[in-house]
PDB file of C-alpha atoms and ligand atoms in Angstrom:
ATOM      1  CA  UNK A   1       0.112  -0.090  -0.055  1.00 45.00           C
ATOM      2  CA  UNK A   2       1.541   3.463  -0.741  1.00 45.00           C
ATOM      3  CA  UNK A   3       0.641   6.065   1.608  1.00 46.00           C
ATOM      4  CA  UNK A   4      -1.439   9.010   0.915  1.00 45.00           C
ATOM      5  CA  UNK A   5       1.492  11.565   1.578  1.00 46.00           C
ATOM      6  CA  UNK A   6       1.351  13.542   4.941  1.00 49.00           C
ATOM      7  CA  UNK A   7       1.891  16.986   6.127  1.00 48.00           C
ATOM      8  CA  UNK A   8      -0.232  19.615   8.749  1.00 53.00           C
ATOM      9  CA  UNK A   9      -2.448  20.585   7.570  1.00 57.00           C
ATOM     10  CA  UNK A  10      -3.970  16.880   5.360  1.00 91.00           C
ATOM     11  CA  UNK A  11      -6.321  16.298   7.698  1.00 97.00           C
ATOM     12  CA  UNK A  12      -5.669  12.565   9.213  1.00 97.00           C
ATOM     13  CA  UNK A  13      -8.830  10.051   7.314  1.00 97.00           C
ATOM     14  CA  UNK A  14      -9.255   6.424   7.822  1.00 98.00           C
ATOM     15  CA  UNK A  15      -6.823   4.721   4.121  1.00 97.00           C
ATOM     16  CA  UNK A  16      -4.010   7.295   5.818  1.00 96.00           C
ATOM     17  CA  UNK A  17      -4.535   4.997   9.202  1.00 97.00           C
ATOM     18  CA  UNK A  18      -4.266   2.189   6.752  1.00 96.00           C
ATOM     19  CA  UNK A  19      -1.728   2.806   3.963  1.00 94.00           C
ATOM     20  CA  UNK A  20       0.204   3.759   6.797  1.00 94.00           C
ATOM     21  CA  UNK A  21       0.966  -0.202   7.347  1.00 94.00           C
ATOM     22  CA  UNK A  22       3.990  -2.276   7.313  1.00 78.00           C
ATOM     23  CA  UNK A  23       6.163   1.914   6.851  1.00 70.00           C
ATOM     24  CA  UNK A  24       9.491   1.754   8.398  1.00 72.00           C
ATOM     25  CA  UNK A  25       9.933   2.503  12.031  1.00 72.00           C
ATOM     26  CA  UNK A  26      10.550   5.367  11.674  1.00 75.00           C
ATOM     27  CA  UNK A  27       7.143   6.363  11.214  1.00 86.00           C
ATOM     28  CA  UNK A  28       4.946   5.374  14.262  1.00 95.00           C
ATOM     29  CA  UNK A  29       1.375   5.906  13.783  1.00 97.00           C
ATOM     30  CA  UNK A  30       1.117   8.625  17.119  1.00 98.00           C
ATOM     31  CA  UNK A  31      -1.725   8.601  19.864  1.00 98.00           C
ATOM     32  CA  UNK A  32      -2.683   9.740  22.837  1.00 98.00           C
ATOM     33  CA  UNK A  33      -5.691  10.326  25.131  1.00 98.00           C
ATOM     34  CA  UNK A  34      -7.222  13.488  25.283  1.00 98.00           C
ATOM     35  CA  UNK A  35     -10.297  14.503  27.067  1.00 98.00           C
ATOM     36  CA  UNK A  36     -11.137  18.051  26.868  1.00 98.00           C
ATOM     37  CA  UNK A  37     -10.324  20.965  24.906  1.00 98.00           C
ATOM     38  CA  UNK A  38      -7.430  22.348  25.752  1.00 98.00           C
ATOM     39  CA  UNK A  39      -5.149  19.605  25.623  1.00 98.00           C
ATOM     40  CA  UNK A  40      -6.913  17.830  22.912  1.00 98.00           C
ATOM     41  CA  UNK A  41      -5.552  21.782  20.815  1.00 98.00           C
ATOM     42  CA  UNK A  42      -2.285  20.905  22.502  1.00 98.00           C
ATOM     43  CA  UNK A  43      -1.727  16.868  20.531  1.00 98.00           C
ATOM     44  CA  UNK A  44      -3.570  18.320  16.743  1.00 98.00           C
ATOM     45  CA  UNK A  45      -1.441  21.239  16.910  1.00 97.00           C
ATOM     46  CA  UNK A  46       1.567  19.169  17.589  1.00 97.00           C
ATOM     47  CA  UNK A  47       0.751  16.237  15.225  1.00 97.00           C
ATOM     48  CA  UNK A  48      -0.455  13.188  16.384  1.00 98.00           C
ATOM     49  CA  UNK A  49      -2.284  11.353  13.979  1.00 98.00           C
ATOM     50  CA  UNK A  50      -5.418   9.676  16.404  1.00 98.00           C
ATOM     51  CA  UNK A  51      -7.212  11.185  19.282  1.00 98.00           C
ATOM     52  CA  UNK A  52      -8.962   8.810  21.716  1.00 99.00           C
ATOM     53  CA  UNK A  53     -10.970   9.475  23.946  1.00 99.00           C
ATOM     54  CA  UNK A  54     -10.296   6.820  26.250  1.00 98.00           C
ATOM     55  CA  UNK A  55     -12.267   5.456  28.662  1.00 98.00           C
ATOM     56  CA  UNK A  56      -9.194   5.946  31.103  1.00 98.00           C
ATOM     57  CA  UNK A  57     -11.190   8.944  31.435  1.00 98.00           C
ATOM     58  CA  UNK A  58     -12.982   7.415  34.084  1.00 98.00           C
ATOM     59  CA  UNK A  59      -9.724   7.356  36.503  1.00 95.00           C
ATOM     60  CA  UNK A  60      -7.028  10.072  35.072  1.00 96.00           C
ATOM     61  CA  UNK A  61     -10.320  12.416  34.824  1.00 97.00           C
ATOM     62  CA  UNK A  62     -13.236  10.785  36.729  1.00 98.00           C
ATOM     63  CA  UNK A  63     -12.172   9.768  40.366  1.00 96.00           C
ATOM     64  CA  UNK A  64     -13.081   6.374  39.895  1.00 96.00           C
ATOM     65  CA  UNK A  65     -10.949   2.776  39.915  1.00 93.00           C
ATOM     66  CA  UNK A  66     -12.234   1.773  36.508  1.00 94.00           C
ATOM     67  CA  UNK A  67     -12.496   2.288  33.888  1.00 96.00           C
ATOM     68  CA  UNK A  68     -16.089  -0.254  34.364  1.00 96.00           C
ATOM     69  CA  UNK A  69     -18.349   2.986  36.153  1.00 97.00           C
ATOM     70  CA  UNK A  70     -18.095   5.100  33.462  1.00 98.00           C
ATOM     71  CA  UNK A  71     -21.750   6.168  31.706  1.00 98.00           C
ATOM     72  CA  UNK A  72     -21.955   7.147  28.175  1.00 98.00           C
ATOM     73  CA  UNK A  73     -23.016  10.643  29.079  1.00 98.00           C
ATOM     74  CA  UNK A  74     -20.191  10.712  30.918  1.00 98.00           C
ATOM     75  CA  UNK A  75     -18.120   9.731  27.674  1.00 98.00           C
ATOM     76  CA  UNK A  76     -20.230  12.480  25.666  1.00 98.00           C
ATOM     77  CA  UNK A  77     -19.045  15.504  27.719  1.00 98.00           C
ATOM     78  CA  UNK A  78     -15.494  14.759  26.744  1.00 98.00           C
ATOM     79  CA  UNK A  79     -16.387  13.587  23.052  1.00 98.00           C
ATOM     80  CA  UNK A  80     -17.583  17.494  22.377  1.00 98.00           C
ATOM     81  CA  UNK A  81     -14.861  19.287  24.078  1.00 98.00           C
ATOM     82  CA  UNK A  82     -13.042  17.178  22.000  1.00 98.00           C
ATOM     83  CA  UNK A  83     -14.116  17.148  19.021  1.00 98.00           C
ATOM     84  CA  UNK A  84     -14.577  21.201  19.213  1.00 98.00           C
ATOM     85  CA  UNK A  85     -10.333  21.273  20.219  1.00 98.00           C
ATOM     86  CA  UNK A  86      -9.220  18.647  17.408  1.00 98.00           C
ATOM     87  CA  UNK A  87      -9.276  19.908  13.529  1.00 97.00           C
ATOM     88  CA  UNK A  88      -6.507  17.601  11.988  1.00 98.00           C
ATOM     89  CA  UNK A  89      -6.098  13.950  13.822  1.00 98.00           C
ATOM     90  CA  UNK A  90      -8.920  11.594  13.488  1.00 98.00           C
ATOM     91  CA  UNK A  91     -11.041  11.334  16.571  1.00 98.00           C
ATOM     92  CA  UNK A  92     -11.757   7.675  18.490  1.00 99.00           C
ATOM     93  CA  UNK A  93     -13.916   7.104  20.791  1.00 98.00           C
ATOM     94  CA  UNK A  94     -13.999   3.976  22.949  1.00 98.00           C
ATOM     95  CA  UNK A  95     -17.431   2.722  24.179  1.00 98.00           C
ATOM     96  CA  UNK A  96     -17.730   2.762  27.817  1.00 98.00           C
ATOM     97  CA  UNK A  97     -18.821  -0.470  29.287  1.00 98.00           C
ATOM     98  CA  UNK A  98     -21.575  -2.169  29.722  1.00 97.00           C
ATOM     99  CA  UNK A  99     -22.983  -0.526  26.545  1.00 97.00           C
ATOM    100  CA  UNK A 100     -22.287  -2.770  23.825  1.00 97.00           C
ATOM    101  CA  UNK A 101     -22.277  -5.823  26.189  1.00 96.00           C
ATOM    102  CA  UNK A 102     -26.212  -6.343  26.092  1.00 96.00           C
ATOM    103  CA  UNK A 103     -26.551  -6.932  22.726  1.00 97.00           C
ATOM    104  CA  UNK A 104     -25.562  -6.024  18.565  1.00 98.00           C
ATOM    105  CA  UNK A 105     -28.690  -2.569  18.684  1.00 97.00           C
ATOM    106  CA  UNK A 106     -27.456  -1.381  21.205  1.00 97.00           C
ATOM    107  CA  UNK A 107     -24.310  -0.570  20.273  1.00 98.00           C
ATOM    108  CA  UNK A 108     -24.602  -0.026  17.408  1.00 98.00           C
ATOM    109  CA  UNK A 109     -27.110   3.051  19.126  1.00 98.00           C
ATOM    110  CA  UNK A 110     -24.559   4.335  21.279  1.00 98.00           C
ATOM    111  CA  UNK A 111     -22.056   4.371  18.096  1.00 98.00           C
ATOM    112  CA  UNK A 112     -24.100   6.171  15.731  1.00 98.00           C
ATOM    113  CA  UNK A 113     -24.484   9.529  18.770  1.00 98.00           C
ATOM    114  CA  UNK A 114     -20.988   8.524  19.259  1.00 98.00           C
ATOM    115  CA  UNK A 115     -20.505   8.981  15.911  1.00 98.00           C
ATOM    116  CA  UNK A 116     -23.186  12.025  15.336  1.00 98.00           C
ATOM    117  CA  UNK A 117     -21.421  13.851  17.992  1.00 98.00           C
ATOM    118  CA  UNK A 118     -18.222  14.143  15.879  1.00 98.00           C
ATOM    119  CA  UNK A 119     -16.186  10.699  16.558  1.00 98.00           C
ATOM    120  CA  UNK A 120     -14.782   9.636  13.445  1.00 98.00           C
ATOM    121  CA  UNK A 121     -14.279   5.787  14.747  1.00 98.00           C
ATOM    122  CA  UNK A 122     -15.679   4.301  17.756  1.00 98.00           C
ATOM    123  CA  UNK A 123     -13.073   1.189  19.180  1.00 98.00           C
ATOM    124  CA  UNK A 124     -14.377  -1.531  21.755  1.00 98.00           C
ATOM    125  CA  UNK A 125     -12.572  -3.944  24.128  1.00 98.00           C
ATOM    126  CA  UNK A 126     -12.174  -8.003  23.171  1.00 98.00           C
ATOM    127  CA  UNK A 127     -11.843 -10.477  20.161  1.00 98.00           C
ATOM    128  CA  UNK A 128     -13.966 -14.002  19.220  1.00 98.00           C
ATOM    129  CA  UNK A 129     -17.051 -12.367  21.377  1.00 97.00           C
ATOM    130  CA  UNK A 130     -17.558  -9.322  19.449  1.00 98.00           C
ATOM    131  CA  UNK A 131     -16.837 -10.756  15.858  1.00 98.00           C
ATOM    132  CA  UNK A 132     -20.427  -9.977  14.770  1.00 98.00           C
ATOM    133  CA  UNK A 133     -20.722  -6.835  17.220  1.00 98.00           C
ATOM    134  CA  UNK A 134     -18.459  -5.527  14.146  1.00 98.00           C
ATOM    135  CA  UNK A 135     -19.328  -6.546  11.858  1.00 98.00           C
ATOM    136  CA  UNK A 136     -22.809  -5.084  12.793  1.00 98.00           C
ATOM    137  CA  UNK A 137     -21.149  -1.129  13.063  1.00 98.00           C
ATOM    138  CA  UNK A 138     -19.578  -1.766   9.728  1.00 98.00           C
ATOM    139  CA  UNK A 139     -22.059  -2.434   8.152  1.00 98.00           C
ATOM    140  CA  UNK A 140     -23.098   0.642   9.528  1.00 98.00           C
ATOM    141  CA  UNK A 141     -20.710   2.810   8.499  1.00 98.00           C
ATOM    142  CA  UNK A 142     -19.185   3.106  11.536  1.00 98.00           C
ATOM    143  CA  UNK A 143     -15.625   2.815  11.220  1.00 98.00           C
ATOM    144  CA  UNK A 144     -14.006   0.237  14.059  1.00 98.00           C
ATOM    145  CA  UNK A 145     -10.407  -0.074  15.862  1.00 99.00           C
ATOM    146  CA  UNK A 146     -10.448  -3.444  17.828  1.00 98.00           C
ATOM    147  CA  UNK A 147      -8.457  -4.385  20.953  1.00 98.00           C
ATOM    148  CA  UNK A 148      -7.167  -7.213  22.524  1.00 98.00           C
ATOM    149  CA  UNK A 149      -4.882  -8.695  24.719  1.00 98.00           C
ATOM    150  CA  UNK A 150      -5.234  -6.896  28.490  1.00 98.00           C
ATOM    151  CA  UNK A 151      -8.502  -5.312  27.994  1.00 97.00           C
ATOM    152  CA  UNK A 152      -9.081  -3.040  30.791  1.00 96.00           C
ATOM    153  CA  UNK A 153     -12.949  -3.104  30.977  1.00 97.00           C
ATOM    154  CA  UNK A 154     -12.078  -6.920  31.316  1.00 95.00           C
ATOM    155  CA  UNK A 155     -10.342  -5.856  35.460  1.00 92.00           C
ATOM    156  CA  UNK A 156     -13.260  -8.915  37.088  1.00 92.00           C
ATOM    157  CA  UNK A 157     -12.229 -11.831  35.088  1.00 91.00           C
ATOM    158  CA  UNK A 158      -8.718 -10.811  34.737  1.00 89.00           C
ATOM    159  CA  UNK A 159      -8.657 -10.501  38.244  1.00 89.00           C
ATOM    160  CA  UNK A 160      -6.461  -7.354  38.205  1.00 89.00           C
ATOM    161  CA  UNK A 161      -4.844  -5.480  34.835  1.00 91.00           C
ATOM    162  CA  UNK A 162      -2.621  -8.836  33.541  1.00 94.00           C
ATOM    163  CA  UNK A 163       0.210  -8.584  31.619  1.00 96.00           C
ATOM    164  CA  UNK A 164      -1.835 -10.764  28.206  1.00 97.00           C
ATOM    165  CA  UNK A 165      -0.284 -13.602  26.038  1.00 97.00           C
ATOM    166  CA  UNK A 166       2.764 -14.748  28.062  1.00 97.00           C
ATOM    167  CA  UNK A 167       1.772 -19.054  27.589  1.00 97.00           C
ATOM    168  CA  UNK A 168       0.844 -21.201  24.542  1.00 98.00           C
ATOM    169  CA  UNK A 169      -2.455 -20.862  24.941  1.00 97.00           C
ATOM    170  CA  UNK A 170      -2.224 -17.366  26.029  1.00 97.00           C
ATOM    171  CA  UNK A 171      -0.691 -16.613  23.067  1.00 98.00           C
ATOM    172  CA  UNK A 172      -2.736 -18.451  20.727  1.00 98.00           C
ATOM    173  CA  UNK A 173      -6.058 -16.727  21.634  1.00 98.00           C
ATOM    174  CA  UNK A 174      -4.702 -12.497  21.704  1.00 98.00           C
ATOM    175  CA  UNK A 175      -3.610 -13.690  17.869  1.00 98.00           C
ATOM    176  CA  UNK A 176      -7.235 -14.878  17.159  1.00 98.00           C
ATOM    177  CA  UNK A 177      -8.847 -12.702  18.616  1.00 98.00           C
ATOM    178  CA  UNK A 178      -6.800  -9.932  16.548  1.00 98.00           C
ATOM    179  CA  UNK A 179      -7.250 -12.422  12.917  1.00 98.00           C
ATOM    180  CA  UNK A 180     -11.020 -12.700  14.093  1.00 98.00           C
ATOM    181  CA  UNK A 181     -11.423  -8.741  14.029  1.00 98.00           C
ATOM    182  CA  UNK A 182      -9.115  -7.447  10.952  1.00 98.00           C
ATOM    183  CA  UNK A 183     -12.013 -10.313   9.249  1.00 98.00           C
ATOM    184  CA  UNK A 184     -14.825  -8.346  10.952  1.00 98.00           C
ATOM    185  CA  UNK A 185     -13.985  -6.177   9.402  1.00 98.00           C
ATOM    186  CA  UNK A 186     -11.650  -3.790  11.975  1.00 98.00           C
ATOM    187  CA  UNK A 187      -9.439  -1.064  10.067  1.00 98.00           C
ATOM    188  CA  UNK A 188      -6.169  -1.379  13.323  1.00 98.00           C
ATOM    189  CA  UNK A 189      -6.823  -2.523  16.890  1.00 98.00           C
ATOM    190  CA  UNK A 190      -4.880  -1.815  19.669  1.00 98.00           C
ATOM    191  CA  UNK A 191      -2.587  -4.556  20.949  1.00 98.00           C
ATOM    192  CA  UNK A 192      -2.394  -4.337  24.714  1.00 98.00           C
ATOM    193  CA  UNK A 193      -0.483  -5.593  27.467  1.00 98.00           C
ATOM    194  CA  UNK A 194       1.164  -8.306  25.699  1.00 98.00           C
ATOM    195  CA  UNK A 195       5.152  -9.268  25.002  1.00 98.00           C
ATOM    196  CA  UNK A 196       7.045  -7.972  22.385  1.00 98.00           C
ATOM    197  CA  UNK A 197       7.382 -11.113  19.960  1.00 98.00           C
ATOM    198  CA  UNK A 198       4.035 -11.058  20.398  1.00 98.00           C
ATOM    199  CA  UNK A 199       2.658  -8.085  18.839  1.00 98.00           C
ATOM    200  CA  UNK A 200       5.691  -8.119  15.981  1.00 97.00           C
ATOM    201  CA  UNK A 201       3.649 -11.858  14.993  1.00 98.00           C
ATOM    202  CA  UNK A 202       0.810 -10.318  14.983  1.00 98.00           C
ATOM    203  CA  UNK A 203       1.427  -7.232  13.317  1.00 97.00           C
ATOM    204  CA  UNK A 204       3.670  -8.837  11.035  1.00 96.00           C
ATOM    205  CA  UNK A 205       0.555 -11.199   9.884  1.00 98.00           C
ATOM    206  CA  UNK A 206      -2.361  -8.892   9.977  1.00 98.00           C
ATOM    207  CA  UNK A 207      -2.649  -6.170   6.819  1.00 97.00           C
ATOM    208  CA  UNK A 208      -4.428  -3.741   9.473  1.00 98.00           C
ATOM    209  CA  UNK A 209      -2.037  -2.163  10.820  1.00 98.00           C
ATOM    210  CA  UNK A 210      -2.007  -3.094  15.179  1.00 98.00           C
ATOM    211  CA  UNK A 211      -1.451   0.036  17.680  1.00 98.00           C
ATOM    212  CA  UNK A 212       0.820  -1.006  21.068  1.00 98.00           C
ATOM    213  CA  UNK A 213       0.271   0.042  24.142  1.00 98.00           C
ATOM    214  CA  UNK A 214       2.226  -2.518  26.313  1.00 98.00           C
ATOM    215  CA  UNK A 215       3.434  -4.090  23.184  1.00 98.00           C
ATOM    216  CA  UNK A 216       6.700  -2.902  22.279  1.00 97.00           C
ATOM    217  CA  UNK A 217       8.343  -2.292  19.524  1.00 96.00           C
ATOM    218  CA  UNK A 218       7.359  -3.422  16.324  1.00 96.00           C
ATOM    219  CA  UNK A 219       3.719  -2.876  15.938  1.00 97.00           C
ATOM    220  CA  UNK A 220       2.594   0.255  13.543  1.00 97.00           C
ATOM    221  CA  UNK A 221       1.168   2.606  15.680  1.00 97.00           C
ATOM    222  CA  UNK A 222       2.296   3.560  19.845  1.00 98.00           C
ATOM    223  CA  UNK A 223       0.095   4.898  22.160  1.00 98.00           C
ATOM    224  CA  UNK A 224      -0.367   6.266  25.607  1.00 98.00           C
ATOM    225  CA  UNK A 225      -3.079   7.606  28.072  1.00 98.00           C
ATOM    226  CA  UNK A 226      -2.297  10.853  27.908  1.00 98.00           C
ATOM    227  CA  UNK A 227      -2.398  11.812  31.363  1.00 97.00           C
ATOM    228  CA  UNK A 228       0.838   9.579  31.573  1.00 97.00           C
ATOM    229  CA  UNK A 229       3.345  11.539  30.049  1.00 97.00           C
ATOM    230  CA  UNK A 230       2.004  14.239  31.152  1.00 98.00           C
ATOM    231  CA  UNK A 231       2.671  13.398  35.255  1.00 97.00           C
ATOM    232  CA  UNK A 232      -0.718  14.573  35.762  1.00 96.00           C
ATOM    233  CA  UNK A 233      -1.411  10.590  37.292  1.00 92.00           C
ATOM    234  CA  UNK A 234      -0.655  10.601  40.984  1.00 86.00           C
ATOM    235  CA  UNK A 235      -0.823   7.007  40.696  1.00 74.00           C
ATOM    236  CA  UNK A 236       1.805   4.006  40.024  1.00 77.00           C
ATOM    237  CA  UNK A 237       2.646   3.875  36.081  1.00 84.00           C
ATOM    238  CA  UNK A 238       3.478   0.448  34.755  1.00 92.00           C
ATOM    239  CA  UNK A 239       6.538   0.036  32.782  1.00 94.00           C
ATOM    240  CA  UNK A 240       5.894   0.972  29.763  1.00 97.00           C
ATOM    241  CA  UNK A 241       5.267   4.557  30.069  1.00 97.00           C
ATOM    242  CA  UNK A 242       7.881   7.365  29.226  1.00 97.00           C
ATOM    243  CA  UNK A 243       6.954  10.620  31.497  1.00 96.00           C
ATOM    244  CA  UNK A 244       7.697  13.260  29.153  1.00 97.00           C
ATOM    245  CA  UNK A 245       6.897  16.045  32.027  1.00 96.00           C
ATOM    246  CA  UNK A 246       5.665  16.290  36.213  1.00 96.00           C
ATOM    247  CA  UNK A 247       2.758  18.455  35.180  1.00 97.00           C
ATOM    248  CA  UNK A 248       1.139  17.414  38.683  1.00 97.00           C
ATOM    249  CA  UNK A 249       4.627  19.049  40.509  1.00 97.00           C
ATOM    250  CA  UNK A 250       3.991  22.582  38.114  1.00 98.00           C
ATOM    251  CA  UNK A 251       0.362  23.041  38.825  1.00 98.00           C
ATOM    252  CA  UNK A 252       1.318  21.880  42.651  1.00 98.00           C
ATOM    253  CA  UNK A 253       3.517  24.741  42.741  1.00 98.00           C
ATOM    254  CA  UNK A 254       2.234  27.513  41.450  1.00 98.00           C
ATOM    255  CA  UNK A 255      -1.584  27.189  43.843  1.00 98.00           C
ATOM    256  CA  UNK A 256       1.103  27.222  46.447  1.00 98.00           C
ATOM    257  CA  UNK A 257       2.575  30.511  45.054  1.00 98.00           C
ATOM    258  CA  UNK A 258      -0.527  31.329  44.649  1.00 98.00           C
ATOM    259  CA  UNK A 259      -1.785  31.020  47.833  1.00 98.00           C
ATOM    260  CA  UNK A 260       2.111  32.473  49.234  1.00 98.00           C
ATOM    261  CA  UNK A 261       0.852  36.056  47.629  1.00 98.00           C
ATOM    262  CA  UNK A 262      -2.653  35.677  48.037  1.00 98.00           C
ATOM    263  CA  UNK A 263      -2.233  35.543  52.068  1.00 98.00           C
ATOM    264  CA  UNK A 264       1.535  37.954  51.192  1.00 98.00           C
ATOM    265  CA  UNK A 265      -0.165  41.165  50.076  1.00 97.00           C
ATOM    266  CA  UNK A 266       1.994  40.342  46.796  1.00 98.00           C
ATOM    267  CA  UNK A 267      -1.085  39.733  45.206  1.00 98.00           C
ATOM    268  CA  UNK A 268      -3.287  41.254  42.908  1.00 98.00           C
ATOM    269  CA  UNK A 269      -0.434  44.005  42.782  1.00 97.00           C
ATOM    270  CA  UNK A 270      -1.005  47.303  41.154  1.00 96.00           C
ATOM    271  CA  UNK A 271      -0.938  46.147  37.786  1.00 97.00           C
ATOM    272  CA  UNK A 272      -3.773  43.853  38.248  1.00 97.00           C
ATOM    273  CA  UNK A 273      -6.263  45.728  39.544  1.00 96.00           C
ATOM    274  CA  UNK A 274      -8.331  48.233  37.152  1.00 94.00           C
ATOM    275  CA  UNK A 275      -8.677  52.405  38.468  1.00 91.00           C
ATOM    276  CA  UNK A 276     -11.696  54.685  37.540  1.00 83.00           C
ATOM    277  CA  UNK A 277     -10.793  57.553  34.407  1.00 81.00           C
ATOM    278  CA  UNK A 278     -12.324  60.255  37.086  1.00 72.00           C
ATOM    279  CA  UNK A 279     -11.586  59.302  40.203  1.00 66.00           C
ATOM    280  CA  UNK A 280     -12.015  62.318  42.116  1.00 67.00           C
ATOM    281  CA  UNK A 281     -15.920  62.228  40.609  1.00 71.00           C
ATOM    282  CA  UNK A 282     -15.866  58.374  41.615  1.00 71.00           C
ATOM    283  CA  UNK A 283     -15.055  59.023  44.729  1.00 72.00           C
ATOM    284  CA  UNK A 284     -18.062  61.664  44.966  1.00 74.00           C
ATOM    285  CA  UNK A 285     -20.611  58.947  44.299  1.00 73.00           C
ATOM    286  CA  UNK A 286     -19.699  56.656  45.821  1.00 73.00           C
ATOM    287  CA  UNK A 287     -20.165  59.211  49.449  1.00 73.00           C
ATOM    288  CA  UNK A 288     -23.519  59.272  48.283  1.00 65.00           C
TER     289      UNK A 288
HETATM  290  O1  KIV B   1      -8.818   3.940  27.212  1.00 57.31           O
HETATM  291  C1  KIV B   1      -7.496   4.713  27.066  1.00 57.31           C
HETATM  292  O2  KIV B   1      -7.093   5.281  27.569  1.00 57.31           O
HETATM  293  C2  KIV B   1      -7.532   3.357  25.928  1.00 57.31           C
HETATM  294  C3  KIV B   1      -5.892   2.490  25.647  1.00 57.31           C
HETATM  295  C4  KIV B   1      -5.565   2.093  25.051  1.00 57.31           C
HETATM  296  C5  KIV B   1      -5.079   4.125  25.374  1.00 57.31           C
HETATM  297  O3  KIV B   1      -8.615   2.916  25.591  1.00 57.31           O
END
């Protein structure tokens, strides 16, 4: 496949993402999560290819212990804000846990709401068990990104966040999941929390791009949670996260400085204060 030319202003589309399969490893598909307007704008302007309104918003921004409690309405608030911040990147949104588990019809209904709100694709977790749903979504012209391996919405079933595909049986299951999703029609698949050699073999075997998170160096793209790379998440970070900034520390420092300035009478100063143009007359008015 030949890649559509990439420029700073070219809108990222599904065909363009497909064309990035098997590109040389210095030109990976770069994906990050965003949950609000300013971060979406920053990622988009910096040149991120895919912005995901991840259900990780549940833990990163809403204070839940896992992604499981997140609702459709909560997701919609974040999707709308991110949509307003993005011009170039492809916008993908997670379907939250419970919104696609009852039956295919309600799942498609929810996905259509997200698409009408500006998502350009949706992501769902799970492999073989999602085959008929993916086909149904694709039939409704909804592009689908798959997600296999460590699927955080399976937290209760897995008994925590556990790396998958470490033994032969589990590795074969992850591979079959990825192949099944491709056959069903997904345009790309996230490989999360699996050994590098398994991710590499799956990437070789698939015709669609793989996006890795904790899946080593040989996927067609990489995704991380933006709050993790910016240093906003307070808790233990998994080994695959690279933190580029300590935003939590910077924000705390700025807050402490503001408190101190207010308490010391350093804020506001003269330059941060309004004055009347007719001072004498205003004083008269105030007296009366
Ligand atoms: O919700 C999320 O953050 C994800 C990851 C793949 C980044 O699904």
